[in-house]
PDB file of C-alpha atoms in Angstrom:
ATOM      1  CA  ASP A   1      15.403   7.597  11.901  1.00  0.00           C
ATOM      2  CA  ALA A   2      14.984   8.861   8.336  1.00  0.00           C
ATOM      3  CA  GLY A   3      12.371   6.280   7.515  1.00  0.00           C
ATOM      4  CA  VAL A   4      12.426   3.928   4.568  1.00  0.00           C
ATOM      5  CA  ILE A   5      14.769   5.251   1.911  1.00  0.00           C
ATOM      6  CA  GLN A   6      14.375   4.429  -1.761  1.00  0.00           C
ATOM      7  CA  SER A   7      16.546   5.301  -4.696  1.00  0.00           C
ATOM      8  CA  PRO A   8      16.337   6.560  -7.279  1.00  0.00           C
ATOM      9  CA  ARG A   9      13.205   8.723  -6.904  1.00  0.00           C
ATOM     10  CA  HIS A  10      12.710   8.819 -10.643  1.00  0.00           C
ATOM     11  CA  GLU A  11      14.007   6.523 -13.350  1.00  0.00           C
ATOM     12  CA  VAL A  12      13.493   6.803 -17.088  1.00  0.00           C
ATOM     13  CA  THR A  13      14.852   3.971 -19.159  1.00  0.00           C
ATOM     14  CA  GLU A  14      14.503   2.500 -22.591  1.00  0.00           C
ATOM     15  CA  MET A  15      12.675  -0.711 -23.249  1.00  0.00           C
ATOM     16  CA  GLY A  16      14.977  -3.694 -22.919  1.00  0.00           C
ATOM     17  CA  GLN A  17      17.298  -2.095 -20.396  1.00  0.00           C
ATOM     18  CA  GLU A  18      17.902  -3.439 -16.915  1.00  0.00           C
ATOM     19  CA  VAL A  19      16.497  -1.424 -14.041  1.00  0.00           C
ATOM     20  CA  THR A  20      17.508  -1.740 -10.392  1.00  0.00           C
ATOM     21  CA  LEU A  21      15.523  -0.144  -7.612  1.00  0.00           C
ATOM     22  CA  ARG A  22      17.016   0.137  -4.137  1.00  0.00           C
ATOM     23  CA  CYS A  23      15.591   0.223  -0.644  1.00  0.00           C
ATOM     24  CA  LYS A  24      16.942   0.778   2.840  1.00  0.00           C
ATOM     25  CA  PRO A  25      14.374  -0.256   5.481  1.00  0.00           C
ATOM     26  CA  ILE A  26      13.972   1.263   8.901  1.00  0.00           C
ATOM     27  CA  SER A  27      16.581  -0.120  11.266  1.00  0.00           C
ATOM     28  CA  GLY A  28      15.187  -2.933  13.376  1.00  0.00           C
ATOM     29  CA  HIS A  29      12.310  -3.762  11.069  1.00  0.00           C
ATOM     30  CA  ASP A  30      12.260  -7.439  10.180  1.00  0.00           C
ATOM     31  CA  TYR A  31       9.762  -7.325   7.316  1.00  0.00           C
ATOM     32  CA  LEU A  32      10.346  -5.704   3.945  1.00  0.00           C
ATOM     33  CA  PHE A  33       7.798  -5.367   1.145  1.00  0.00           C
ATOM     34  CA  TRP A  34       7.928  -4.327  -2.483  1.00  0.00           C
ATOM     35  CA  TYR A  35       4.726  -2.873  -3.949  1.00  0.00           C
ATOM     36  CA  ARG A  36       3.832  -1.599  -7.399  1.00  0.00           C
ATOM     37  CA  GLN A  37       1.264   1.168  -7.800  1.00  0.00           C
ATOM     38  CA  THR A  38      -0.637   1.890 -11.001  1.00  0.00           C
ATOM     39  CA  MET A  39      -3.897   3.685 -11.692  1.00  0.00           C
ATOM     40  CA  MET A  40      -5.508   0.541 -13.043  1.00  0.00           C
ATOM     41  CA  ARG A  41      -4.427  -1.955 -10.390  1.00  0.00           C
ATOM     42  CA  GLY A  42      -3.755   0.148  -7.324  1.00  0.00           C
ATOM     43  CA  LEU A  43      -1.184  -1.107  -4.820  1.00  0.00           C
ATOM     44  CA  GLU A  44      -0.010  -4.616  -5.612  1.00  0.00           C
ATOM     45  CA  LEU A  45       2.264  -6.610  -3.342  1.00  0.00           C
ATOM     46  CA  LEU A  46       5.094  -8.040  -5.408  1.00  0.00           C
ATOM     47  CA  ILE A  47       7.187  -9.802  -2.776  1.00  0.00           C
ATOM     48  CA  TYR A  48       7.987  -9.641   0.901  1.00  0.00           C
ATOM     49  CA  PHE A  49      10.867 -10.726   3.092  1.00  0.00           C
ATOM     50  CA  ASN A  50      11.133 -11.698   6.736  1.00  0.00           C
ATOM     51  CA  ASN A  51      14.580 -11.522   8.281  1.00  0.00           C
ATOM     52  CA  ASN A  52      16.070 -11.202   4.791  1.00  0.00           C
ATOM     53  CA  VAL A  53      14.366 -14.383   3.545  1.00  0.00           C
ATOM     54  CA  PRO A  54      11.768 -14.172   0.753  1.00  0.00           C
ATOM     55  CA  ILE A  55       8.460 -15.395   2.151  1.00  0.00           C
ATOM     56  CA  ASP A  56       5.985 -14.806  -0.640  1.00  0.00           C
ATOM     57  CA  ASP A  57       6.840 -13.832  -4.199  1.00  0.00           C
ATOM     58  CA  SER A  58       3.522 -14.813  -5.727  1.00  0.00           C
ATOM     59  CA  GLY A  59       2.905 -11.214  -6.763  1.00  0.00           C
ATOM     60  CA  MET A  60       5.996 -10.974  -8.924  1.00  0.00           C
ATOM     61  CA  PRO A  61       4.482 -10.613 -12.376  1.00  0.00           C
ATOM     62  CA  GLU A  62       7.092 -12.391 -14.479  1.00  0.00           C
ATOM     63  CA  ASP A  63      10.536 -13.901 -14.451  1.00  0.00           C
ATOM     64  CA  ARG A  64      11.816 -10.535 -15.616  1.00  0.00           C
ATOM     65  CA  PHE A  65      11.331  -9.356 -12.026  1.00  0.00           C
ATOM     66  CA  SER A  66      13.675 -10.401  -9.241  1.00  0.00           C
ATOM     67  CA  ALA A  67      14.291  -9.166  -5.704  1.00  0.00           C
ATOM     68  CA  LYS A  68      17.069  -9.699  -3.232  1.00  0.00           C
ATOM     69  CA  MET A  69      17.773  -8.797   0.340  1.00  0.00           C
ATOM     70  CA  PRO A  70      21.433  -9.532   1.029  1.00  0.00           C
ATOM     71  CA  ASN A  71      21.292  -8.036   4.524  1.00  0.00           C
ATOM     72  CA  ALA A  72      18.908  -6.415   6.974  1.00  0.00           C
ATOM     73  CA  SER A  73      19.567  -2.917   5.697  1.00  0.00           C
ATOM     74  CA  PHE A  74      19.331  -3.279   1.943  1.00  0.00           C
ATOM     75  CA  SER A  75      17.081  -4.704  -0.735  1.00  0.00           C
ATOM     76  CA  THR A  76      16.899  -4.456  -4.515  1.00  0.00           C
ATOM     77  CA  LEU A  77      14.177  -5.005  -7.073  1.00  0.00           C
ATOM     78  CA  LYS A  78      15.478  -5.690 -10.547  1.00  0.00           C
ATOM     79  CA  ILE A  79      13.624  -5.724 -13.854  1.00  0.00           C
ATOM     80  CA  GLN A  80      15.459  -7.249 -16.794  1.00  0.00           C
ATOM     81  CA  PRO A  81      14.547  -6.603 -19.540  1.00  0.00           C
ATOM     82  CA  SER A  82      12.212  -3.711 -18.819  1.00  0.00           C
ATOM     83  CA  GLU A  83       9.039  -3.109 -20.848  1.00  0.00           C
ATOM     84  CA  PRO A  84       6.751  -0.063 -21.167  1.00  0.00           C
ATOM     85  CA  ARG A  85       4.037  -1.836 -19.165  1.00  0.00           C
ATOM     86  CA  ASP A  86       6.398  -1.893 -16.181  1.00  0.00           C
ATOM     87  CA  SER A  87       5.961   1.867 -15.871  1.00  0.00           C
ATOM     88  CA  ALA A  88       4.597   2.509 -12.387  1.00  0.00           C
ATOM     89  CA  VAL A  89       5.526   3.790  -8.960  1.00  0.00           C
ATOM     90  CA  TYR A  90       7.368   1.155  -6.960  1.00  0.00           C
ATOM     91  CA  PHE A  91       7.184   1.387  -3.191  1.00  0.00           C
ATOM     92  CA  CYS A  92       9.294  -0.333  -0.635  1.00  0.00           C
ATOM     93  CA  ALA A  93       7.884  -0.671   2.883  1.00  0.00           C
ATOM     94  CA  SER A  94       9.153  -2.125   6.129  1.00  0.00           C
ATOM     95  CA  SER A  95       7.538  -3.172   9.369  1.00  0.00           C
ATOM     96  CA  THR A  96       8.061  -4.867  12.661  1.00  0.00           C
ATOM     97  CA  GLY A  97       4.366  -5.179  13.437  1.00  0.00           C
ATOM     98  CA  PRO A  98       1.059  -4.569  11.695  1.00  0.00           C
ATOM     99  CA  GLU A  99       1.836  -1.074  10.419  1.00  0.00           C
ATOM    100  CA  ALA A 100       3.842  -0.865   7.211  1.00  0.00           C
ATOM    101  CA  PHE A 101       6.052   2.207   6.753  1.00  0.00           C
ATOM    102  CA  PHE A 102       6.420   3.162   3.130  1.00  0.00           C
ATOM    103  CA  GLY A 103       9.292   4.810   1.364  1.00  0.00           C
ATOM    104  CA  GLN A 104       8.776   7.751  -0.980  1.00  0.00           C
ATOM    105  CA  GLY A 105       8.627   5.466  -3.973  1.00  0.00           C
ATOM    106  CA  THR A 106      10.467   5.242  -7.289  1.00  0.00           C
ATOM    107  CA  ARG A 107       8.598   6.463 -10.333  1.00  0.00           C
ATOM    108  CA  LEU A 108       9.712   4.247 -13.208  1.00  0.00           C
ATOM    109  CA  THR A 109       9.050   5.195 -16.812  1.00  0.00           C
ATOM    110  CA  VAL A 110      10.012   2.757 -19.537  1.00  0.00           C
ATOM    111  CA  VAL A 111       9.944   4.273 -23.006  1.00  0.00           C
TER     112      VAL A 111
ATOM    113  CA  GLY B   1      -5.993 -15.437  -2.181  1.00  0.00           C
ATOM    114  CA  GLU B   2      -7.645 -12.381  -0.726  1.00  0.00           C
ATOM    115  CA  ASN B   3      -9.636 -10.031  -2.964  1.00  0.00           C
ATOM    116  CA  VAL B   4     -10.582  -6.560  -1.746  1.00  0.00           C
ATOM    117  CA  GLU B   5     -13.100  -4.361  -3.499  1.00  0.00           C
ATOM    118  CA  GLN B   6     -13.410  -0.682  -2.654  1.00  0.00           C
ATOM    119  CA  HIS B   7     -16.130   1.856  -3.449  1.00  0.00           C
ATOM    120  CA  PRO B   8     -16.459   4.543  -4.590  1.00  0.00           C
ATOM    121  CA  SER B   9     -13.402   5.196  -6.709  1.00  0.00           C
ATOM    122  CA  THR B  10     -13.918   8.954  -6.370  1.00  0.00           C
ATOM    123  CA  LEU B  11     -15.814  10.974  -3.817  1.00  0.00           C
ATOM    124  CA  SER B  12     -16.436  14.698  -3.558  1.00  0.00           C
ATOM    125  CA  VAL B  13     -17.886  16.257  -0.426  1.00  0.00           C
ATOM    126  CA  GLN B  14     -18.371  19.748   0.870  1.00  0.00           C
ATOM    127  CA  GLU B  15     -16.170  20.816   3.733  1.00  0.00           C
ATOM    128  CA  GLY B  16     -17.837  19.892   6.995  1.00  0.00           C
ATOM    129  CA  ASP B  17     -19.825  17.007   5.532  1.00  0.00           C
ATOM    130  CA  SER B  18     -19.124  13.337   6.215  1.00  0.00           C
ATOM    131  CA  ALA B  19     -17.430  10.896   3.867  1.00  0.00           C
ATOM    132  CA  VAL B  20     -17.880   7.136   3.815  1.00  0.00           C
ATOM    133  CA  ILE B  21     -15.728   4.639   1.945  1.00  0.00           C
ATOM    134  CA  LYS B  22     -16.726   0.994   1.794  1.00  0.00           C
ATOM    135  CA  CYS B  23     -14.755  -2.184   1.243  1.00  0.00           C
ATOM    136  CA  THR B  24     -15.537  -5.857   0.956  1.00  0.00           C
ATOM    137  CA  TYR B  25     -13.158  -8.768   1.237  1.00  0.00           C
ATOM    138  CA  SER B  26     -13.312 -12.401   0.222  1.00  0.00           C
ATOM    139  CA  ASP B  27     -11.158 -14.387   2.646  1.00  0.00           C
ATOM    140  CA  SER B  28     -13.078 -15.195   5.807  1.00  0.00           C
ATOM    141  CA  ALA B  29      -9.773 -15.898   7.559  1.00  0.00           C
ATOM    142  CA  SER B  30      -8.667 -12.263   7.252  1.00  0.00           C
ATOM    143  CA  ASN B  31      -8.486 -10.628  10.668  1.00  0.00           C
ATOM    144  CA  TYR B  32      -6.673  -7.344  10.153  1.00  0.00           C
ATOM    145  CA  PHE B  33      -8.061  -4.324   8.282  1.00  0.00           C
ATOM    146  CA  PRO B  34      -5.893  -1.224   7.986  1.00  0.00           C
ATOM    147  CA  TRP B  35      -6.649   2.029   6.193  1.00  0.00           C
ATOM    148  CA  TYR B  36      -3.936   4.090   4.527  1.00  0.00           C
ATOM    149  CA  LYS B  37      -4.030   7.685   3.322  1.00  0.00           C
ATOM    150  CA  GLN B  38      -1.913   8.824   0.397  1.00  0.00           C
ATOM    151  CA  GLU B  39      -1.637  12.526  -0.308  1.00  0.00           C
ATOM    152  CA  LEU B  40      -0.727  13.600  -3.806  1.00  0.00           C
ATOM    153  CA  GLY B  41       2.833  12.639  -4.617  1.00  0.00           C
ATOM    154  CA  LYS B  42       3.429  11.236  -1.149  1.00  0.00           C
ATOM    155  CA  ARG B  43       3.773   7.825   0.398  1.00  0.00           C
ATOM    156  CA  PRO B  44       0.819   5.865   1.854  1.00  0.00           C
ATOM    157  CA  GLN B  45       0.535   6.238   5.619  1.00  0.00           C
ATOM    158  CA  LEU B  46      -1.529   4.261   8.089  1.00  0.00           C
ATOM    159  CA  ILE B  47      -4.359   6.296   9.592  1.00  0.00           C
ATOM    160  CA  ILE B  48      -6.351   3.664  11.454  1.00  0.00           C
ATOM    161  CA  ASP B  49      -6.749  -0.087  11.644  1.00  0.00           C
ATOM    162  CA  ILE B  50      -9.169  -2.581  13.114  1.00  0.00           C
ATOM    163  CA  ARG B  51      -8.884  -6.211  14.069  1.00  0.00           C
ATOM    164  CA  SER B  52     -11.555  -8.819  13.801  1.00  0.00           C
ATOM    165  CA  ASN B  53     -12.266  -8.978  17.501  1.00  0.00           C
ATOM    166  CA  VAL B  54     -13.902  -5.524  17.475  1.00  0.00           C
ATOM    167  CA  GLY B  55     -16.725  -4.074  15.416  1.00  0.00           C
ATOM    168  CA  GLU B  56     -15.845  -0.396  15.561  1.00  0.00           C
ATOM    169  CA  LYS B  57     -12.918   1.856  16.332  1.00  0.00           C
ATOM    170  CA  LYS B  58     -12.718   5.635  16.518  1.00  0.00           C
ATOM    171  CA  ASP B  59      -9.900   8.143  16.443  1.00  0.00           C
ATOM    172  CA  GLN B  60     -11.078  11.746  16.553  1.00  0.00           C
ATOM    173  CA  ARG B  61     -12.889  12.409  13.254  1.00  0.00           C
ATOM    174  CA  ILE B  62     -12.152   8.979  11.817  1.00  0.00           C
ATOM    175  CA  ALA B  63     -13.985   5.762  12.532  1.00  0.00           C
ATOM    176  CA  VAL B  64     -13.909   2.285  11.058  1.00  0.00           C
ATOM    177  CA  THR B  65     -16.611  -0.340  11.266  1.00  0.00           C
ATOM    178  CA  LEU B  66     -16.320  -4.040  10.541  1.00  0.00           C
ATOM    179  CA  ASN B  67     -19.008  -6.593   9.764  1.00  0.00           C
ATOM    180  CA  LYS B  68     -17.285  -9.963   9.657  1.00  0.00           C
ATOM    181  CA  THR B  69     -20.437 -11.842   8.770  1.00  0.00           C
ATOM    182  CA  ALA B  70     -20.965  -9.785   5.645  1.00  0.00           C
ATOM    183  CA  LYS B  71     -17.227  -9.282   5.073  1.00  0.00           C
ATOM    184  CA  HIS B  72     -17.676  -5.531   4.902  1.00  0.00           C
ATOM    185  CA  PHE B  73     -15.690  -2.739   6.496  1.00  0.00           C
ATOM    186  CA  SER B  74     -15.982   0.996   6.141  1.00  0.00           C
ATOM    187  CA  LEU B  75     -14.125   4.226   6.846  1.00  0.00           C
ATOM    188  CA  HIS B  76     -16.114   7.194   8.124  1.00  0.00           C
ATOM    189  CA  ILE B  77     -14.671  10.702   8.188  1.00  0.00           C
ATOM    190  CA  THR B  78     -16.767  13.349   9.923  1.00  0.00           C
ATOM    191  CA  GLU B  79     -16.484  17.133   9.664  1.00  0.00           C
ATOM    192  CA  THR B  80     -14.262  16.839   6.618  1.00  0.00           C
ATOM    193  CA  GLN B  81     -11.550  19.411   6.038  1.00  0.00           C
ATOM    194  CA  PRO B  82      -9.588  20.299   2.883  1.00  0.00           C
ATOM    195  CA  GLU B  83      -6.533  18.511   4.274  1.00  0.00           C
ATOM    196  CA  ASP B  84      -8.534  15.271   4.215  1.00  0.00           C
ATOM    197  CA  SER B  85      -8.307  15.381   0.416  1.00  0.00           C
ATOM    198  CA  ALA B  86      -6.233  12.349  -0.589  1.00  0.00           C
ATOM    199  CA  VAL B  87      -6.484   8.796  -1.858  1.00  0.00           C
ATOM    200  CA  TYR B  88      -7.612   6.327   0.784  1.00  0.00           C
ATOM    201  CA  PHE B  89      -6.807   2.626   0.597  1.00  0.00           C
ATOM    202  CA  CYS B  90      -8.459  -0.121   2.553  1.00  0.00           C
ATOM    203  CA  ALA B  91      -6.690  -3.430   3.031  1.00  0.00           C
ATOM    204  CA  ALA B  92      -7.418  -6.857   4.431  1.00  0.00           C
ATOM    205  CA  GLY B  93      -5.244  -9.716   5.526  1.00  0.00           C
ATOM    206  CA  GLY B  94      -3.485 -11.110   8.526  1.00  0.00           C
ATOM    207  CA  SER B  95      -4.498 -14.724   8.258  1.00  0.00           C
ATOM    208  CA  GLY B  96      -0.863 -15.678   7.861  1.00  0.00           C
ATOM    209  CA  GLY B  97       0.408 -12.889  10.062  1.00  0.00           C
ATOM    210  CA  TYR B  98      -0.539  -9.226  10.147  1.00  0.00           C
ATOM    211  CA  GLN B  99       2.115  -8.318   7.669  1.00  0.00           C
ATOM    212  CA  LYS B 100       0.579  -9.583   4.458  1.00  0.00           C
ATOM    213  CA  VAL B 101      -2.409  -7.530   3.393  1.00  0.00           C
ATOM    214  CA  THR B 102      -4.195  -7.013   0.087  1.00  0.00           C
ATOM    215  CA  PHE B 103      -5.099  -3.439  -0.813  1.00  0.00           C
ATOM    216  CA  GLY B 104      -8.243  -2.102  -2.425  1.00  0.00           C
ATOM    217  CA  ILE B 105      -7.991   0.004  -5.575  1.00  0.00           C
ATOM    218  CA  GLY B 106      -8.250   3.264  -3.629  1.00  0.00           C
ATOM    219  CA  THR B 107     -10.769   6.102  -3.270  1.00  0.00           C
ATOM    220  CA  LYS B 108      -9.858   9.612  -4.288  1.00  0.00           C
ATOM    221  CA  LEU B 109     -11.535  11.950  -1.815  1.00  0.00           C
ATOM    222  CA  GLN B 110     -11.909  15.602  -2.647  1.00  0.00           C
ATOM    223  CA  VAL B 111     -13.114  17.981   0.041  1.00  0.00           C
ATOM    224  CA  ILE B 112     -14.460  21.165  -1.481  1.00  0.00           C
ATOM    225  CA  PRO B 113     -13.924  24.277   0.656  1.00  0.00           C
TER     226      PRO B 113
END
């Protein structure tokens, strides 16, 4: 298995534009997480899914952020409109037990 | 919700010395405490975890201790090597299932050869 796959690896966009981050979890994993990593706040859980259903989205910072998981092998995190303060590394992770397996992350820069 | 504090934020040690990273948590219902290592530019990876029914766990040069009464847990790395240089994150959670954990801010460990 190739592990958790995220795309793109890097994204540079202008303020106000829509950004979509993509994630393919490890096959067979029933939990999927979206995290945001910044120097100031560390790793923050934004939202997580169980069997494609959102369980806890209390970490989603604003209505500009939305996440979907249409099937067991794909999830998206969308920011619309994007702002410079959204610049961060966004990680997707999946699990079937206690250990979370992280993807390589998407480094988002909003200018 | 859970709040995890981690100290120190940076730590430099000489190769061969020990390193200790400490964390505290706020939710007494938390029962799962993993530690992740993130090398520069890489993804976080689990290195060790402990559950509330034990006070200590070891894996080669790495050990974790847990004091549930004081809500403290620590990571101990002995005989440090340059490849131990990374950012280490503690986390706490599990009260609603092991999957949801809250991470500490991270400790950047530098092992000086």
